PDB file of C-alpha atoms in Angstrom:
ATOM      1  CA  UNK A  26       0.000   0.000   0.000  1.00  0.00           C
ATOM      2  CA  UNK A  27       3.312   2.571   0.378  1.00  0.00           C
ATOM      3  CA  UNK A  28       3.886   2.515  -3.354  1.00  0.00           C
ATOM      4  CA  UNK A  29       0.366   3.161  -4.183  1.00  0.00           C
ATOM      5  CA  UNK A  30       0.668   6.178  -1.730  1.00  0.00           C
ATOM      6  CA  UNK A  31       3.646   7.483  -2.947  1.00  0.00           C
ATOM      7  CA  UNK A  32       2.335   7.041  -6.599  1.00  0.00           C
ATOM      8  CA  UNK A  33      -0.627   9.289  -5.701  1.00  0.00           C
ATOM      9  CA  UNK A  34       1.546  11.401  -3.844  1.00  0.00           C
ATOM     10  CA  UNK A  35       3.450  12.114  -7.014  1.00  0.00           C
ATOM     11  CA  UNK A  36       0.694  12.420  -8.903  1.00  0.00           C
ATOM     12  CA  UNK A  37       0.131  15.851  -6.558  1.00  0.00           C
ATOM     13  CA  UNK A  38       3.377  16.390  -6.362  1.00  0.00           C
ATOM     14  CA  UNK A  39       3.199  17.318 -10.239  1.00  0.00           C
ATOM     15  CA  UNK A  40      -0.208  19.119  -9.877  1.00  0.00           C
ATOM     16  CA  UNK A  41       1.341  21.164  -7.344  1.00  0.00           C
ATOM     17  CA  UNK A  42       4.134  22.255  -9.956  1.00  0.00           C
ATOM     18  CA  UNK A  43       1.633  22.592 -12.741  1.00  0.00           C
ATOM     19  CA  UNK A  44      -0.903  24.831 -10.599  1.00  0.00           C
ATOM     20  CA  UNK A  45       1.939  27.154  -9.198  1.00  0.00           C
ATOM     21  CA  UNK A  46       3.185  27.773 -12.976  1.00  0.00           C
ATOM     22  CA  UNK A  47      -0.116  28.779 -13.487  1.00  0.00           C
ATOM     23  CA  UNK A  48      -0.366  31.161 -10.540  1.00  0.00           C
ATOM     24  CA  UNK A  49       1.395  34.126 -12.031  1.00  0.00           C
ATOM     25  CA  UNK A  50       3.458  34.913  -8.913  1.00  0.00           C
ATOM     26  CA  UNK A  51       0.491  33.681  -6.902  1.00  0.00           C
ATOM     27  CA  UNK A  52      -1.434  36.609  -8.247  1.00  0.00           C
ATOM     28  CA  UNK A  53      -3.975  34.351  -9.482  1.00  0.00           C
ATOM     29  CA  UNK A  54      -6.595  32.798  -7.093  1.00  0.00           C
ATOM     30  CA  UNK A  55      -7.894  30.092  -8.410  1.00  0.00           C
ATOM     31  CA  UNK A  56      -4.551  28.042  -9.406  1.00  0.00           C
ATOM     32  CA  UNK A  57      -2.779  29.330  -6.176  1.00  0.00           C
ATOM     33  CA  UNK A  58      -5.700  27.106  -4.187  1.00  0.00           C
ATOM     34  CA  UNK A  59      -4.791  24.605  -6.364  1.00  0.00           C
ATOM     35  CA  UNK A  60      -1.173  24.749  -5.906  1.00  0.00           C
ATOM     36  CA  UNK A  61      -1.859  25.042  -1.738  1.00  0.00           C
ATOM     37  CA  UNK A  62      -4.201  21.833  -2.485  1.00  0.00           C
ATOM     38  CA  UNK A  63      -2.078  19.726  -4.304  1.00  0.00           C
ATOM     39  CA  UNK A  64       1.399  20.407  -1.914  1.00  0.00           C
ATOM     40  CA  UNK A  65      -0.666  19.610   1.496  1.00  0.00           C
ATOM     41  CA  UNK A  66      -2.270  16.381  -0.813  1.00  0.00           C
ATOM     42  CA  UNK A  67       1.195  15.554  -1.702  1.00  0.00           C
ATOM     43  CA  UNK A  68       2.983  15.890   1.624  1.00  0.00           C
ATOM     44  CA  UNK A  69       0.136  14.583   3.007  1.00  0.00           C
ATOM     45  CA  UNK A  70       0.343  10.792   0.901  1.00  0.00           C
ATOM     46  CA  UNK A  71       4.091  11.414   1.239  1.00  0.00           C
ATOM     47  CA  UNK A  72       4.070  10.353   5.053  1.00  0.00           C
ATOM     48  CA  UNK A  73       1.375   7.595   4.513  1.00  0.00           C
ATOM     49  CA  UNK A  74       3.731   6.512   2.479  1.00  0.00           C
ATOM     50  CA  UNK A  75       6.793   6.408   4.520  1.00  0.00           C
ATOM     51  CA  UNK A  76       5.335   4.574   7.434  1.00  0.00           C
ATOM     52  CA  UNK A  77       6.401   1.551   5.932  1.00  0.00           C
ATOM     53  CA  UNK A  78       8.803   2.863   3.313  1.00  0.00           C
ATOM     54  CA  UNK A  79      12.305   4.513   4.313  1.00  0.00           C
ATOM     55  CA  UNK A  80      12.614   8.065   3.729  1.00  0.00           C
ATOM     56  CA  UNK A  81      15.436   7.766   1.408  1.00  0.00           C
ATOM     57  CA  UNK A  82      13.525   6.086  -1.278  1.00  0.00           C
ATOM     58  CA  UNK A  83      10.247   7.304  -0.727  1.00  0.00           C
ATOM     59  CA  UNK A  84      11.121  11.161  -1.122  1.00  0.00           C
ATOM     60  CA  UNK A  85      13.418  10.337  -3.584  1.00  0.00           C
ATOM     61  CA  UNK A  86      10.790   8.279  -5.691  1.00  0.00           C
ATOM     62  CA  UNK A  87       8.402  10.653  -4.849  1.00  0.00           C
ATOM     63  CA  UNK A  88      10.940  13.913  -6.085  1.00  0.00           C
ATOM     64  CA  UNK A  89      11.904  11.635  -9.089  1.00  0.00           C
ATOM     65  CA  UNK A  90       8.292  10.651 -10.338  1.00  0.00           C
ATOM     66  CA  UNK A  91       6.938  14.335  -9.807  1.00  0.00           C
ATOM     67  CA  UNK A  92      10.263  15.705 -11.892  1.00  0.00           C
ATOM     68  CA  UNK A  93       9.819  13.666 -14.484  1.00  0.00           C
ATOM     69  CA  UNK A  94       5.841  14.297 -14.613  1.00  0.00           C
ATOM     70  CA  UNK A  95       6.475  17.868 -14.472  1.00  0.00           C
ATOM     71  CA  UNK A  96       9.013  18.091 -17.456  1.00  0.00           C
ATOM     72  CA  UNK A  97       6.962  16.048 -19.463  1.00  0.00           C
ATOM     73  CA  UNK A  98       3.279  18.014 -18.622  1.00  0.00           C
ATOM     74  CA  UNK A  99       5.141  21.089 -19.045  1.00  0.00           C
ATOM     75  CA  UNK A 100       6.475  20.233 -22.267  1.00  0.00           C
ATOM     76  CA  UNK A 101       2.909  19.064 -23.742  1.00  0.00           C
ATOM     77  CA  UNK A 102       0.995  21.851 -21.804  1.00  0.00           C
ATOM     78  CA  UNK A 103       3.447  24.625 -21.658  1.00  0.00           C
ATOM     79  CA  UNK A 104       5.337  24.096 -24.857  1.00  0.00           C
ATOM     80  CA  UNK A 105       8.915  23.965 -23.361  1.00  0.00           C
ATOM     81  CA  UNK A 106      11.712  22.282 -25.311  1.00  0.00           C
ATOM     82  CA  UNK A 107      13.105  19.084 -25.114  1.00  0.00           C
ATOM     83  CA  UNK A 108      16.610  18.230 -26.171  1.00  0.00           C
ATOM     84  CA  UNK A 109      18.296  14.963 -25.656  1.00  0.00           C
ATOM     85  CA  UNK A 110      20.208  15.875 -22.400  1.00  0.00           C
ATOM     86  CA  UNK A 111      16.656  16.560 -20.693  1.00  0.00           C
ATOM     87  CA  UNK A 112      16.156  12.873 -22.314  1.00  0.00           C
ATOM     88  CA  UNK A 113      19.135  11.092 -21.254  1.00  0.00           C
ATOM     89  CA  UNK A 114      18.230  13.086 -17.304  1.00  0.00           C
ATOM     90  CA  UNK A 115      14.549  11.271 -17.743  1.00  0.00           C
ATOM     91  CA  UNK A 116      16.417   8.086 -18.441  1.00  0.00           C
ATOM     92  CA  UNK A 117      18.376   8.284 -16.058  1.00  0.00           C
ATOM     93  CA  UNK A 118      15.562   9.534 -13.321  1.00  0.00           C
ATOM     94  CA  UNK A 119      13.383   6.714 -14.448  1.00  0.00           C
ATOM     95  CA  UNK A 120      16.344   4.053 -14.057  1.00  0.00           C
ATOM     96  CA  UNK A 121      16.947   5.107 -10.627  1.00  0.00           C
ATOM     97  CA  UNK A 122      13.305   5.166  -9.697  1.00  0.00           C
ATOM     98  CA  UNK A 123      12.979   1.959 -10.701  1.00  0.00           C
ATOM     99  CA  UNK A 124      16.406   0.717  -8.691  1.00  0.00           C
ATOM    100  CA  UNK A 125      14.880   1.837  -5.235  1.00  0.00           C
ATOM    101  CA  UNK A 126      11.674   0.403  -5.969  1.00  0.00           C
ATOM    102  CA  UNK A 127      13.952  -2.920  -6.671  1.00  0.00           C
ATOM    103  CA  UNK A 128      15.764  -2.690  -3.781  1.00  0.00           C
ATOM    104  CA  UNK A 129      13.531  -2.226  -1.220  1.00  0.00           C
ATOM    105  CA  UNK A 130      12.908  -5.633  -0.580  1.00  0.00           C
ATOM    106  CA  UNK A 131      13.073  -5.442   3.375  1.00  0.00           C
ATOM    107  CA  UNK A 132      10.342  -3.026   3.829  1.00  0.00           C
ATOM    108  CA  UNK A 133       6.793  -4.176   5.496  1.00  0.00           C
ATOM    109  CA  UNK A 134       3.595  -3.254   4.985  1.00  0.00           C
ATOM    110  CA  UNK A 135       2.709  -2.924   8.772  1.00  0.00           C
ATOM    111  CA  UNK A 136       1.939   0.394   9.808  1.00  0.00           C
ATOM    112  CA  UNK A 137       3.244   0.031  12.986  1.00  0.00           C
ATOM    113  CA  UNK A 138       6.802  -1.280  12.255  1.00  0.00           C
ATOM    114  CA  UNK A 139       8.979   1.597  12.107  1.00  0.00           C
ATOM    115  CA  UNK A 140      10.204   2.440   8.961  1.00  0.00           C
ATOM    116  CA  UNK A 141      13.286   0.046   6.911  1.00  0.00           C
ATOM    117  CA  UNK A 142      12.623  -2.176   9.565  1.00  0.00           C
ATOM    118  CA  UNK A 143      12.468  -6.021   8.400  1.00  0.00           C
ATOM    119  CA  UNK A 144       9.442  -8.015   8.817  1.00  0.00           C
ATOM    120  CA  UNK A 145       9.354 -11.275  11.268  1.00  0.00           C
ATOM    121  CA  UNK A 146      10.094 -13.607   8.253  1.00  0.00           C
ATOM    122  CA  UNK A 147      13.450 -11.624   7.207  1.00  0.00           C
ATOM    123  CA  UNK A 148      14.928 -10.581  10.718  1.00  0.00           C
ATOM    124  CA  UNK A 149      18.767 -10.678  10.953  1.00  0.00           C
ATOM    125  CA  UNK A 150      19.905 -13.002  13.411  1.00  0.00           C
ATOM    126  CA  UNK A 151      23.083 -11.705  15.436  1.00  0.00           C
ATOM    127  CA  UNK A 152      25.511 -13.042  17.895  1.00  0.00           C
TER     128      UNK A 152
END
């Protein structure tokens, strides 16, 4: 359930870039809401999300997926170039995304384990 929190949590994440593009300076009401919306939506699934997951990878998925989202939005919506350095970045963003989803194996799903901690099946056994 983390990852499905941090996915929505980048999902705002974006929308909160987006809105406060649109907010001229915050001059403009109605996307300024939306910007103040979509950051306290976004923090807010953020630390659902890292009650199970460690705080390195989550914020870093969660800073990774709403970078990417943004670039590529703002491209379609806004009109700004792309070049292939901003492609090899997405690559490269993507790739690591995708690494610290892979290697986080030892997280749980129990909300009350703090968080990295390993579940009962995969505890390290010390002497």
């Amino acid at each position: 359930m983390a990852w499905i929190h941090l996915l929505i949590a980048s999902v705002f994440e974006i929308v909160f870039a987006l809105a406060t593009n649109a907010t001229d300076g915050f001059t403009r009401l109605g996307p300024s809401l939306l910007s103040a919306a979509a950051a306290a939506g976004g923090i807010y699934f953020l630390g659902l999300a890292l009650r199970t997951l460690d705080v390195g990878v989550g914020y870093t998925v969660w800073t990774g997926i709403g970078s990417v989202g943004t670039v590529v939005l703002g491209t379609v919506l806004f009109h700004e170039s792309v070049n292939g350095w901003k492609i090899l970045a997405f690559v490269l963003i993507i790739g690591g995304v995708l690494g610290l989803k892979l290697s986080d194996g030892g997280s749980t799903d129990d909300p009350q384990a703090p968080a990295g901690s390993e579940p009962a099946d995969r505890a390290v056994v010390t002497a």
